[in-house]
PDB file of C-alpha atoms and ligand atoms in Angstrom:
ATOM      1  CA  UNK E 833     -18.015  26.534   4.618  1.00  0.00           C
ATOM      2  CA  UNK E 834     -15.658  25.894   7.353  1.00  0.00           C
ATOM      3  CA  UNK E 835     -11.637  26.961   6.033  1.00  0.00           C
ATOM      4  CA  UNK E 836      -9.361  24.170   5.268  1.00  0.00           C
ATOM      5  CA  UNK E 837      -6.583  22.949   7.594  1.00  0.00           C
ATOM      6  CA  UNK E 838      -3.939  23.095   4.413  1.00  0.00           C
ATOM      7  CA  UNK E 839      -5.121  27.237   3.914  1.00  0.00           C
ATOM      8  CA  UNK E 840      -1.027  27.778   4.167  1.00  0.00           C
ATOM      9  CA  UNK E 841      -0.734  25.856   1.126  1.00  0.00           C
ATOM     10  CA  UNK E 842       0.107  28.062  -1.841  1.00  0.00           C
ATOM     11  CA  UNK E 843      -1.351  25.124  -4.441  1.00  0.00           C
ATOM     12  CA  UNK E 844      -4.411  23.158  -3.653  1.00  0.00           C
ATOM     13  CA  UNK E 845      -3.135  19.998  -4.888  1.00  0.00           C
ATOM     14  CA  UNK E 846      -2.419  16.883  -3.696  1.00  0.00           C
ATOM     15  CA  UNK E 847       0.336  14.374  -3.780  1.00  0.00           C
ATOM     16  CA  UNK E 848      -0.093  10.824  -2.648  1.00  0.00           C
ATOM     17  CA  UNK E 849       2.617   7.912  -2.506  1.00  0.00           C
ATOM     18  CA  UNK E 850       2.944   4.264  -2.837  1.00  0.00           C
ATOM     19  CA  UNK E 851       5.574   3.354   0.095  1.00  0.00           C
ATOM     20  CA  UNK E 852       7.335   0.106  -1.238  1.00  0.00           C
ATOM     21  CA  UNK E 853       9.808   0.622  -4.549  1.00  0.00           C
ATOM     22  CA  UNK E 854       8.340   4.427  -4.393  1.00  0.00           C
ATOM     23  CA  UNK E 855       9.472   6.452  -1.091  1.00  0.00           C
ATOM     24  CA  UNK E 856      11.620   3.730   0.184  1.00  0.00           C
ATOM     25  CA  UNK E 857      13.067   0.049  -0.761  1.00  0.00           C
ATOM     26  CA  UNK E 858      10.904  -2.349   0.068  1.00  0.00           C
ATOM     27  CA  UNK E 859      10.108  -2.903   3.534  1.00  0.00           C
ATOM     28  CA  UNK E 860      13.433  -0.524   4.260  1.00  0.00           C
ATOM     29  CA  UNK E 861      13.012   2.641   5.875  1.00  0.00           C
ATOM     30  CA  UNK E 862      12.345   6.206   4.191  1.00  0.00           C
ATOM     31  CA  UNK E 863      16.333   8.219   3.527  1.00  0.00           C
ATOM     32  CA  UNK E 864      17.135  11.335   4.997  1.00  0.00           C
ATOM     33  CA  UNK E 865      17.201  12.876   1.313  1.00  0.00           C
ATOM     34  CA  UNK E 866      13.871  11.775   0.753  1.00  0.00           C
ATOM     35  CA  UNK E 867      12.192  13.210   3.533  1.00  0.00           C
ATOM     36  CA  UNK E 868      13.853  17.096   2.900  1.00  0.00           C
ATOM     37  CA  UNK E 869      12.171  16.402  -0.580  1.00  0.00           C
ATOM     38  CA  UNK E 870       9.016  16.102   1.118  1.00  0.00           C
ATOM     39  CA  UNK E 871       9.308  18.685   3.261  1.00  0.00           C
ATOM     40  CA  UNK E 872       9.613  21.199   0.470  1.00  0.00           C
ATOM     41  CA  UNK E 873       7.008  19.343  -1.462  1.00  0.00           C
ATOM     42  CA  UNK E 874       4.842  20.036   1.731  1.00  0.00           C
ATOM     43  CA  UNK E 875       5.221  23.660   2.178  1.00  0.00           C
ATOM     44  CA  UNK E 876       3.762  23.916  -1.976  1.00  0.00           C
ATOM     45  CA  UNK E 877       0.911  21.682  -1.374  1.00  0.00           C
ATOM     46  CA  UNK E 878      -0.838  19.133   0.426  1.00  0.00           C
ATOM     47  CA  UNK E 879       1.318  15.016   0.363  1.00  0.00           C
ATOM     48  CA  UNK E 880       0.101  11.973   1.560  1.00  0.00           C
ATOM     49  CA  UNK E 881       1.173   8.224   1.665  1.00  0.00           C
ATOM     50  CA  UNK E 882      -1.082   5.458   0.360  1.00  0.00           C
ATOM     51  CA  UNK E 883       0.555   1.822   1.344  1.00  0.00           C
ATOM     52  CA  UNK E 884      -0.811  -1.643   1.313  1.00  0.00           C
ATOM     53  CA  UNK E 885       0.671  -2.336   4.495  1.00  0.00           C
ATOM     54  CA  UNK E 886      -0.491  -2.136   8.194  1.00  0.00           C
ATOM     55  CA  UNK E 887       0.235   1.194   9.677  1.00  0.00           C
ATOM     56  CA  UNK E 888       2.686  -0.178  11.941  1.00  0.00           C
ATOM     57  CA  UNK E 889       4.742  -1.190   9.038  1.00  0.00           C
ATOM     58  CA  UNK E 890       4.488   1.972   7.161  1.00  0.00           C
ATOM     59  CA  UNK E 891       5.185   4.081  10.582  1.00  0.00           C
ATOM     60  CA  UNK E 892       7.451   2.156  10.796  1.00  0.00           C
ATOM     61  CA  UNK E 893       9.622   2.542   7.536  1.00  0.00           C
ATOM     62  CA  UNK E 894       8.511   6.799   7.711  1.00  0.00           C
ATOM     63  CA  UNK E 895       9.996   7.351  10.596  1.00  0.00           C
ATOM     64  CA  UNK E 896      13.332   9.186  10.766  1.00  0.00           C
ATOM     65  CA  UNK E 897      15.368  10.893  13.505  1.00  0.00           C
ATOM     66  CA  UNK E 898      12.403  10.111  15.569  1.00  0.00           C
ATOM     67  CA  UNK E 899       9.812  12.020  13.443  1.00  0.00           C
ATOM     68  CA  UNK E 900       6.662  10.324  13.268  1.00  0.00           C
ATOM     69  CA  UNK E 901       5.314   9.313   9.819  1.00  0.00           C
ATOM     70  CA  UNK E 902       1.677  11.108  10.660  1.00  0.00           C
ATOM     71  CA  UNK E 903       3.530  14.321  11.399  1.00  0.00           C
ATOM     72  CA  UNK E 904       5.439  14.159   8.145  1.00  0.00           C
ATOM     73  CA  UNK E 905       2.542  13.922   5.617  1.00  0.00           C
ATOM     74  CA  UNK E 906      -0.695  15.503   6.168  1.00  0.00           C
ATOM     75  CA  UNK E 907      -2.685  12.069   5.121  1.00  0.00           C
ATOM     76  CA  UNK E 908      -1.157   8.562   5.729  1.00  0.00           C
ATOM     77  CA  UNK E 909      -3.626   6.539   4.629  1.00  0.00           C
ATOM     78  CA  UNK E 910      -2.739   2.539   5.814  1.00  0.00           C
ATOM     79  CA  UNK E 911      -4.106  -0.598   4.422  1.00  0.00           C
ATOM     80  CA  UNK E 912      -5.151   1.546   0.990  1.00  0.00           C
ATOM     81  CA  UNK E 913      -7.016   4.150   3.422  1.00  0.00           C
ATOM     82  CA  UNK E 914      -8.951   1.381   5.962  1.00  0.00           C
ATOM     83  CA  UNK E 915      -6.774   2.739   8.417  1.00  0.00           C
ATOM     84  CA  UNK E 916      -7.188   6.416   7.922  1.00  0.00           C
ATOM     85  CA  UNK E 917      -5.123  10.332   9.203  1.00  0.00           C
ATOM     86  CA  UNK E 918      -5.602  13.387   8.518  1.00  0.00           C
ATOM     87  CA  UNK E 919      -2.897  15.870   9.987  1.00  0.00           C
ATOM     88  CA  UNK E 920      -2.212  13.187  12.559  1.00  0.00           C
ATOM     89  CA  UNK E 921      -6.086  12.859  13.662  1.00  0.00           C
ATOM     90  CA  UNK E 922      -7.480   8.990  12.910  1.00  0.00           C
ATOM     91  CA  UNK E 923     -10.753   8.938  10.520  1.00  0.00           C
ATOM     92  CA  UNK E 924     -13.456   6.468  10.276  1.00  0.00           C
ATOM     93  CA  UNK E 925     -13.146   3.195   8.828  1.00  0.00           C
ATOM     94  CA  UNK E 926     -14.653  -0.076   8.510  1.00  0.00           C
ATOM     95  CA  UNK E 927     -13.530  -3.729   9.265  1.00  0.00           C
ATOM     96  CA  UNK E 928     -12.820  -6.612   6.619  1.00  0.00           C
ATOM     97  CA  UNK E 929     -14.320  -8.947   8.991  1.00  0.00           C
ATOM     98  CA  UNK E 930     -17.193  -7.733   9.343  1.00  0.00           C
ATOM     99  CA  UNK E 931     -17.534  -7.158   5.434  1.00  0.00           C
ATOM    100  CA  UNK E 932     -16.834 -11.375   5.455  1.00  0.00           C
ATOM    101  CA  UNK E 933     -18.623 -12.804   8.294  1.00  0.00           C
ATOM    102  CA  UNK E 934     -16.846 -15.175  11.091  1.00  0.00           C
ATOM    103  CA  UNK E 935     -18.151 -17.975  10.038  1.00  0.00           C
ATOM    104  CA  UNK E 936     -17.314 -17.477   5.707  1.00  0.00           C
ATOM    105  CA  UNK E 937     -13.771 -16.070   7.111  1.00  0.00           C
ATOM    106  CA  UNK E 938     -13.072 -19.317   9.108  1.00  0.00           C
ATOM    107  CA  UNK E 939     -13.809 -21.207   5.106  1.00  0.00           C
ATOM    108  CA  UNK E 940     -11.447 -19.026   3.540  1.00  0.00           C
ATOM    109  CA  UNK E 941      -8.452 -19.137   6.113  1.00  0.00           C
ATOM    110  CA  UNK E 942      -8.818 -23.160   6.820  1.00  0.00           C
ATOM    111  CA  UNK E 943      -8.093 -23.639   2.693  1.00  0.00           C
ATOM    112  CA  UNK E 944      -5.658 -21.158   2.466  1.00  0.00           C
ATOM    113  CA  UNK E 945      -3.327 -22.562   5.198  1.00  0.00           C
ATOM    114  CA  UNK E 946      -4.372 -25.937   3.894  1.00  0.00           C
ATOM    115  CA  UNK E 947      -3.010 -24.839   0.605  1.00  0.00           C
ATOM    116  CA  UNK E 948       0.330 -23.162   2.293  1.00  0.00           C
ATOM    117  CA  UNK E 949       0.704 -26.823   4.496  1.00  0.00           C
ATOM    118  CA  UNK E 950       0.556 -28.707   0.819  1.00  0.00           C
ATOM    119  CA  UNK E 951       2.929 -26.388  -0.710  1.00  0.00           C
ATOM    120  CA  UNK E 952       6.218 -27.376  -1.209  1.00  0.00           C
ATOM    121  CA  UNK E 953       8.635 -24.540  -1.357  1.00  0.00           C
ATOM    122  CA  UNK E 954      12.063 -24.212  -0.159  1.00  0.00           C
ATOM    123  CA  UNK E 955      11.290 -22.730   3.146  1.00  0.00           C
ATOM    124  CA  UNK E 956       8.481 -21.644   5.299  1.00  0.00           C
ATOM    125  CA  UNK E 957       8.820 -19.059   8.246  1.00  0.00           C
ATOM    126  CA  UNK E 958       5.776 -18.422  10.436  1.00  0.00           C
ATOM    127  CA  UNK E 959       2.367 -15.782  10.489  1.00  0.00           C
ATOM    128  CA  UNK E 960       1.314 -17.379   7.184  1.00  0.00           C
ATOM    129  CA  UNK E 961      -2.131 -15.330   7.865  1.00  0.00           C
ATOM    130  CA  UNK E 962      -1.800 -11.789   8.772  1.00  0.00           C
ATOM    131  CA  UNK E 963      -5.106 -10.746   9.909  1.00  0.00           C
ATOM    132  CA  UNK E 964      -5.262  -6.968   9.827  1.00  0.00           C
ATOM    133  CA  UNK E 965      -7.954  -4.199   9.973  1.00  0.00           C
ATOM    134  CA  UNK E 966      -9.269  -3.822   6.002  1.00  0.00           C
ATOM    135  CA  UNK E 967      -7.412  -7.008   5.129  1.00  0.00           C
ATOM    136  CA  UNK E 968      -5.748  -9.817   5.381  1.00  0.00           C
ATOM    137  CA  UNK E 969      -2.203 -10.719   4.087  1.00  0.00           C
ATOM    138  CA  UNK E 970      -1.159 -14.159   3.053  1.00  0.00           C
ATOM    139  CA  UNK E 971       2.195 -15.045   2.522  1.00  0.00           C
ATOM    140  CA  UNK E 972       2.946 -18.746   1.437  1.00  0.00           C
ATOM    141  CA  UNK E 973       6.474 -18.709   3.245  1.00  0.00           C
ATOM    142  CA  UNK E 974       5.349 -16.351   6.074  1.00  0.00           C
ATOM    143  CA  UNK E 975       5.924 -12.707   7.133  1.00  0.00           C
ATOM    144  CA  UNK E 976       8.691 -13.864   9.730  1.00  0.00           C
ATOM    145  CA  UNK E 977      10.834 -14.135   6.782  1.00  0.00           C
ATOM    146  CA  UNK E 978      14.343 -12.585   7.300  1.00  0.00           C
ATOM    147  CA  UNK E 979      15.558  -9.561   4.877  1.00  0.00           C
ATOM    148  CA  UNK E 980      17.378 -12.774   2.773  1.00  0.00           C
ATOM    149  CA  UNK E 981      14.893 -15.205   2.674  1.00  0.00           C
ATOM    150  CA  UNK E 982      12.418 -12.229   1.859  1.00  0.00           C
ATOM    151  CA  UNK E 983      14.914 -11.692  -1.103  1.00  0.00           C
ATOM    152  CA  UNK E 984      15.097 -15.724  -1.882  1.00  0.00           C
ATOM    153  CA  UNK E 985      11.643 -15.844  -1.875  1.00  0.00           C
ATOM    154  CA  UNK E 986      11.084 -13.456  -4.361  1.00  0.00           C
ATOM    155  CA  UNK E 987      13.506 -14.570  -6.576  1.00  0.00           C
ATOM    156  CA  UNK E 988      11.873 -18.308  -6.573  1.00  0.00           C
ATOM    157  CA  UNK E 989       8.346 -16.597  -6.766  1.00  0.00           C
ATOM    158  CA  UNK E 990       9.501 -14.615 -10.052  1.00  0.00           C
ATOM    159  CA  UNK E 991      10.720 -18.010 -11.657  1.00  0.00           C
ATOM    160  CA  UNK E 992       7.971 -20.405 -10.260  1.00  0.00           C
ATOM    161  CA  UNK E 993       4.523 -18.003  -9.543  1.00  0.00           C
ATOM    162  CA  UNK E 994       3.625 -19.539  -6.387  1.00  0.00           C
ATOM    163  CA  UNK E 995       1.531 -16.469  -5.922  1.00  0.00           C
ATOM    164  CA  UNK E 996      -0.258 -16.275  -9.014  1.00  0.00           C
ATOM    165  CA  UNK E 997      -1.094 -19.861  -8.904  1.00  0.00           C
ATOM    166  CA  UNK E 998      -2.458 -19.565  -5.455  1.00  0.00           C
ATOM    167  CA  UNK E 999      -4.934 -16.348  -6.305  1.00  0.00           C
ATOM    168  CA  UNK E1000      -6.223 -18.230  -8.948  1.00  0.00           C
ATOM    169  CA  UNK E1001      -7.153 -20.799  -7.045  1.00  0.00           C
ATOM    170  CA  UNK E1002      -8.576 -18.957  -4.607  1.00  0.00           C
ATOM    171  CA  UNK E1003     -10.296 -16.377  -7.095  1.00  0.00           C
ATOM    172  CA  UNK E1004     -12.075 -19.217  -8.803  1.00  0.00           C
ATOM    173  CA  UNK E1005     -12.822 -21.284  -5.472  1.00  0.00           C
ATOM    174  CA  UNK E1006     -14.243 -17.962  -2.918  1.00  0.00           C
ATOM    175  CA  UNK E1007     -15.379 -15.970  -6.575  1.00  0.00           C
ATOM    176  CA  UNK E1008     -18.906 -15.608  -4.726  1.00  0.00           C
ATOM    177  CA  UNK E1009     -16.841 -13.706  -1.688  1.00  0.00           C
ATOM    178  CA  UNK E1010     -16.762 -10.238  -3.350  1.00  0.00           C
ATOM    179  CA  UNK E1011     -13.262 -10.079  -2.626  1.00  0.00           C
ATOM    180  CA  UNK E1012     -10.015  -8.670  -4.418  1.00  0.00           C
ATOM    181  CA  UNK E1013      -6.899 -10.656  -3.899  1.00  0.00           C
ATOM    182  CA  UNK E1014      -3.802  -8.505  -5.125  1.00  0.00           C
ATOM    183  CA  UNK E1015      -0.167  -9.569  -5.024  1.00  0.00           C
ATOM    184  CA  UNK E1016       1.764  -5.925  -4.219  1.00  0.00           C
ATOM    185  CA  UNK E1017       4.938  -7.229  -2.798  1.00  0.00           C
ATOM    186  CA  UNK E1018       7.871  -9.486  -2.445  1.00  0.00           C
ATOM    187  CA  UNK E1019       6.413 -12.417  -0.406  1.00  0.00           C
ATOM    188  CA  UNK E1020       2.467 -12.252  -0.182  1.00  0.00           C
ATOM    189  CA  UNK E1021      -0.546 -10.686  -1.331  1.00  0.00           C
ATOM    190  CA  UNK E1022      -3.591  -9.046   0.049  1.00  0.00           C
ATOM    191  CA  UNK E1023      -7.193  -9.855  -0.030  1.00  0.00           C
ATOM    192  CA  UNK E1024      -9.705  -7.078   0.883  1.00  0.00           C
ATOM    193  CA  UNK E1025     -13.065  -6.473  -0.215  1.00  0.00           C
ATOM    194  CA  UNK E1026     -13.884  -5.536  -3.845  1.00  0.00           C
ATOM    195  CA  UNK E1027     -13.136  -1.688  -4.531  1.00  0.00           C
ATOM    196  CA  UNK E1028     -10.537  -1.708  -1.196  1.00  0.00           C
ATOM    197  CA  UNK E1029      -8.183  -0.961  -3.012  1.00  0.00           C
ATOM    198  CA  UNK E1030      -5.579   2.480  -3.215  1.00  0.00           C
ATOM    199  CA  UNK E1031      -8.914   3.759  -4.593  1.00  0.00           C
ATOM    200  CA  UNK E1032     -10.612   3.506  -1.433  1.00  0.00           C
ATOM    201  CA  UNK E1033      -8.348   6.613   0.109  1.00  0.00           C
ATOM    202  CA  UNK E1034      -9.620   8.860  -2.099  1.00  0.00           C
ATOM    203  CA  UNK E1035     -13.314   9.300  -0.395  1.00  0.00           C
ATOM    204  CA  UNK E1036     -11.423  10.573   2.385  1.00  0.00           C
ATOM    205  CA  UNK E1037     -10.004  13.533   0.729  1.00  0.00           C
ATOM    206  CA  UNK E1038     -13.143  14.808  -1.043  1.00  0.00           C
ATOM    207  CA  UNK E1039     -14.381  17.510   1.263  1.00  0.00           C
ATOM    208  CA  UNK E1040     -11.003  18.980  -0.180  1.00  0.00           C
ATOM    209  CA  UNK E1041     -11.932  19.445  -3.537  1.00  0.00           C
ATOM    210  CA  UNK E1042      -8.287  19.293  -4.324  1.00  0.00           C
ATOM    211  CA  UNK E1043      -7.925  21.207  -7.840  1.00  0.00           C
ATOM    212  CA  UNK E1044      -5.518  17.688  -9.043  1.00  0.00           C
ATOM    213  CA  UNK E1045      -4.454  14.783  -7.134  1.00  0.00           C
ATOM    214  CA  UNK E1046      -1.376  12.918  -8.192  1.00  0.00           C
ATOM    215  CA  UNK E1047       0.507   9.975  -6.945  1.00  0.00           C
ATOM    216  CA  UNK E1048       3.158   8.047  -7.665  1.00  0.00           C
ATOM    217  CA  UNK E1049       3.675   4.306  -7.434  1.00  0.00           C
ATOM    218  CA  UNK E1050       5.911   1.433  -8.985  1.00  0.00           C
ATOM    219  CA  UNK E1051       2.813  -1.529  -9.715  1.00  0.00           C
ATOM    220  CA  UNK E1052       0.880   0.430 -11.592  1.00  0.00           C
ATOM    221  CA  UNK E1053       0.661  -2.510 -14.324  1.00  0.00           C
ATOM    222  CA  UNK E1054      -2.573  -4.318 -14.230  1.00  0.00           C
ATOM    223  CA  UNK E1055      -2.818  -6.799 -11.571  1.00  0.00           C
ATOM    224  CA  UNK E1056      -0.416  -4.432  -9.389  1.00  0.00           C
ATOM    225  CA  UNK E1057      -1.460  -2.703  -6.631  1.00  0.00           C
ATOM    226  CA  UNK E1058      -0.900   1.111  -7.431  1.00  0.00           C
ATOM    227  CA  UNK E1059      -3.192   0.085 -10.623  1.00  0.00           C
ATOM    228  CA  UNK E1060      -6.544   1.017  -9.948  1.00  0.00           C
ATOM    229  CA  UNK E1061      -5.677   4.545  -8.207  1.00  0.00           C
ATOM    230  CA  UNK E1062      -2.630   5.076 -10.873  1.00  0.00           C
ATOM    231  CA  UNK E1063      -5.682   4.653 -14.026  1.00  0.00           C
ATOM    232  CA  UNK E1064      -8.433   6.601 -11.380  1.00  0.00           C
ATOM    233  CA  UNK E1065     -10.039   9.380 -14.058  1.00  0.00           C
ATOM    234  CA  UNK E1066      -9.390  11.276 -10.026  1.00  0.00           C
ATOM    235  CA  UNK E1067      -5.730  11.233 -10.367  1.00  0.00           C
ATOM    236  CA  UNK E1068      -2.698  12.285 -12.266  1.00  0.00           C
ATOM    237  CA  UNK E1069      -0.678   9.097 -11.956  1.00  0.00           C
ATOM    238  CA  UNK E1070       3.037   8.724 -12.771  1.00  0.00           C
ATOM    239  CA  UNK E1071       4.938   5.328 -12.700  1.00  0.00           C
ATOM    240  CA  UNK E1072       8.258   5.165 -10.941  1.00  0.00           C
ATOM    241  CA  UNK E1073      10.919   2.496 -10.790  1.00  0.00           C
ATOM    242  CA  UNK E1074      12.164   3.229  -7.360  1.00  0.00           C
ATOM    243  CA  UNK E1075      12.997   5.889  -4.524  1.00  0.00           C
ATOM    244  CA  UNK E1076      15.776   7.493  -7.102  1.00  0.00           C
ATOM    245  CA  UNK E1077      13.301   7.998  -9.927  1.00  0.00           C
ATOM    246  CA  UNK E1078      10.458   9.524  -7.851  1.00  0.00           C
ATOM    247  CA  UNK E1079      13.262  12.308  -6.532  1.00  0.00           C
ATOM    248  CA  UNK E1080      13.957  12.968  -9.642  1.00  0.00           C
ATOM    249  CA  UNK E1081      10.165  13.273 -11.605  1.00  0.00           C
ATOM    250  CA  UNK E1082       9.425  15.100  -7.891  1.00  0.00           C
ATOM    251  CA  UNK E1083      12.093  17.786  -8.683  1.00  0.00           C
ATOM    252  CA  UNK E1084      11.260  17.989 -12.134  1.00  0.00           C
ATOM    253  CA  UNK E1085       7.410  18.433 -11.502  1.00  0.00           C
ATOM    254  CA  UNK E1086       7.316  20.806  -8.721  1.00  0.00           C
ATOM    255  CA  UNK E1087      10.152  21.597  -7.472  1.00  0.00           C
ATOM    256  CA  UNK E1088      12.862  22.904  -9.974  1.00  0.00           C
ATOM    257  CA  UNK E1089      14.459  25.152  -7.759  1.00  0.00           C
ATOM    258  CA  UNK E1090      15.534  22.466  -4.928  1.00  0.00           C
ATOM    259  CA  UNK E1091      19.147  22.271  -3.828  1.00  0.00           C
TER     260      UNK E1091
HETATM  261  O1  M1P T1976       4.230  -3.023  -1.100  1.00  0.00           O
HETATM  262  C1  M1P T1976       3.041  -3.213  -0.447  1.00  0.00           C
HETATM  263  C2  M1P T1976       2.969  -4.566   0.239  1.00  0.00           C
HETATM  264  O2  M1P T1976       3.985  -4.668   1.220  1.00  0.00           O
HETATM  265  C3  M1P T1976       4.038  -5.863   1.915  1.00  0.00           C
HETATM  266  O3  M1P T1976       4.253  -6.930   1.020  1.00  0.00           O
HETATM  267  P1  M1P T1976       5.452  -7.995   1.163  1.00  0.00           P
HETATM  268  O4  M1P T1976       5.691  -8.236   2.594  1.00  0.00           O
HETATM  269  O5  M1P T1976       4.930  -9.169   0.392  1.00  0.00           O
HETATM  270  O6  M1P T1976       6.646  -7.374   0.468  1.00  0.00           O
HETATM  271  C4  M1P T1976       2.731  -6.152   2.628  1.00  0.00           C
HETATM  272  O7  M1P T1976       2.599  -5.327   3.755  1.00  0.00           O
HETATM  273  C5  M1P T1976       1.551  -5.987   1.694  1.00  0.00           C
HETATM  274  O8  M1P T1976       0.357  -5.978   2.458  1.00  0.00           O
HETATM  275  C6  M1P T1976       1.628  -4.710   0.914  1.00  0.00           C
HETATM  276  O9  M1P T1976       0.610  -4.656  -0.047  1.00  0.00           O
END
């Protein structure tokens, strides 16, 4: 058997991470605290990210001092693991759209921005469909929110449930699609074949044979995102309420000693 690329690691574990409410705030980028946690987690074992977002988003928010996210975790797994790297090297993946079909794609995305045009909310932005590799994001007041209307938005979503409302629509209306629709966080949710979920990263980390695999997440409720990999029988999961809390179960966990 050929020898692992993580043989410097002392433990042959593995820690993955939600990005959003876990590493960072959302959509905010990662501190400088944070990352020196990592990096000491790193040199003890094998760490990973696992976001719902497009992997220009999560590079994005992972980047600091101009360190690239892929060079600071060993996987960064995009779009629950559709978009796919290993020690910065990309790894196969397949396409929502071609799991849908053109023509059963164009169905679902003329109702849903019917449904957005007949919604009346407060505001509306623009990119109301994002269309991304392993899924597409819908957000009834649009991902060109700003930081405040992001915030707005969430706030009116909490008290009305345009979201929830609109998934059940479209669960009940497209339930012969095969599809997941899963509202992770402040202003849209995701819809991505069934069993694309967080779970989905895990096939790429089997030739490992990791001795445990944790991660951490804040949704790992049912109906949240970080749910289905949080319950896996694979993982060790452990809920967080935010960036703070994960530092401190992180210390606690594995590394007692850090100053
Ligand atoms: O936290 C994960 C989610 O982050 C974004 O959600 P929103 O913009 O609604 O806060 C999106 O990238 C979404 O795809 C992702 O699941």
């Amino acid at each position: 058997m050929a020898a692992s690329v993580f043989a410097d690691r002392p433990q042959k574990k593995l820690v993955l991470f939600d990005v959003d409410d876990t590493l960072t705030r959302p959509r905010q980028t990662v501190s400088p605290e944070m990352i020196r946690l990592l990096r000491a987690l790193r040199k003890k074992m094998v760490i990973g990210v696992v976001g719902g977002s497009d992997f220009v988003k999560i590079s994005e928010q992972l980047t600091v001092q101009g360190s690239a996210a892929i060079d600071e975790f060993d996987y960064t797994f995009a779009e629950n693991g559709l978009t796919a790297y290993k020690m910065a090297v990309p790894l196969p993946s397949q396409s929502f759209i071609k799991f849908v079909g053109e023509e059963r794609y164009k169905t679902l995305a003329k109702f849903i921005l019917h449904y957005i045009a007949d919604l009346d909310i407060p505001i509306k932005r623009g990119t109301f469909i994002e269309f991304r590799n392993g899924m597409i994001n819908v957000s009834p007041i649009g991902r060109n929110a700003t930081l405040q209307e992001r915030l707005d938005f969430a706030a009116y979503d909490k008290q009305h449930e345009v979201r929830r409302a609109f998934v059940e629509v479209l669960r009940e209306k497209f339930a012969d699609y095969g599809l997941t629709f899963s509202i992770g966080g402040q202003i849209s949710f995701d819809v991505f074949p069934n069993g694309w979920d967080k779970t989905y990263c895990l096939r790429h980390v089997e030739d490992e044979q990791f001795e445990e695999i944790h991660f951490f997440g804040d949704k790992t409720y049912k109906g949240g995102n970080d749910y289905e990999i949080y319950s896996d029988p694979r993982t060790i999961g452990h809920a967080v309420s935010g960036p703070p809390d994960t530092a401190r179960m992180l210390k606690e966990i594995f590394l007692p000693d850090f100053q």
